[in-house]
């Protein structure tokens, strides 16, 4: 359980550090959503 939580936090940290990178396999929906919003603007 703790390992999963740590991996999730690490993935979020990596996503925040690399918003333009697709290095977030655990949360691809969030990455695509943010990219779409940026493209719309």
Short mmCIF file of C-alpha atoms in Angstrom, two decimals, residues 11-24 27-28 30-39:
data_model
loop_
_atom_site.label_atom_id
_atom_site.label_comp_id
_atom_site.label_asym_id
_atom_site.label_seq_id
_atom_site.Cartn_x
_atom_site.Cartn_y
_atom_site.Cartn_z
CA UNK A 11 4.58 10.36 -10.67
CA UNK A 12 2.80 13.57 -9.65
CA UNK A 13 6.13 15.22 -8.82
CA UNK A 14 7.53 14.16 -12.20
CA UNK A 15 4.41 15.49 -13.95
CA UNK A 16 4.73 18.84 -12.18
CA UNK A 17 8.44 19.02 -13.03
CA UNK A 18 7.76 18.05 -16.67
CA UNK A 19 4.30 19.33 -17.67
CA UNK A 20 5.27 19.14 -21.36
CA UNK A 21 6.64 15.60 -21.10
CA UNK A 22 4.62 12.40 -21.41
CA UNK A 23 6.47 10.71 -18.53
CA UNK A 24 3.24 10.08 -16.59
CA UNK A 27 -2.03 9.68 -15.12
CA UNK A 28 -2.13 10.11 -18.93
CA UNK A 30 -4.37 14.52 -16.64
CA UNK A 31 -1.45 15.16 -19.00
CA UNK A 32 -3.68 15.14 -22.08
CA UNK A 33 -6.20 17.41 -20.35
CA UNK A 34 -3.56 19.99 -19.46
CA UNK A 35 -2.09 19.82 -22.97
CA UNK A 36 -5.52 20.36 -24.51
CA UNK A 37 -6.17 23.42 -22.34
CA UNK A 38 -2.79 24.91 -23.31
CA UNK A 39 -3.45 24.22 -27.00
#
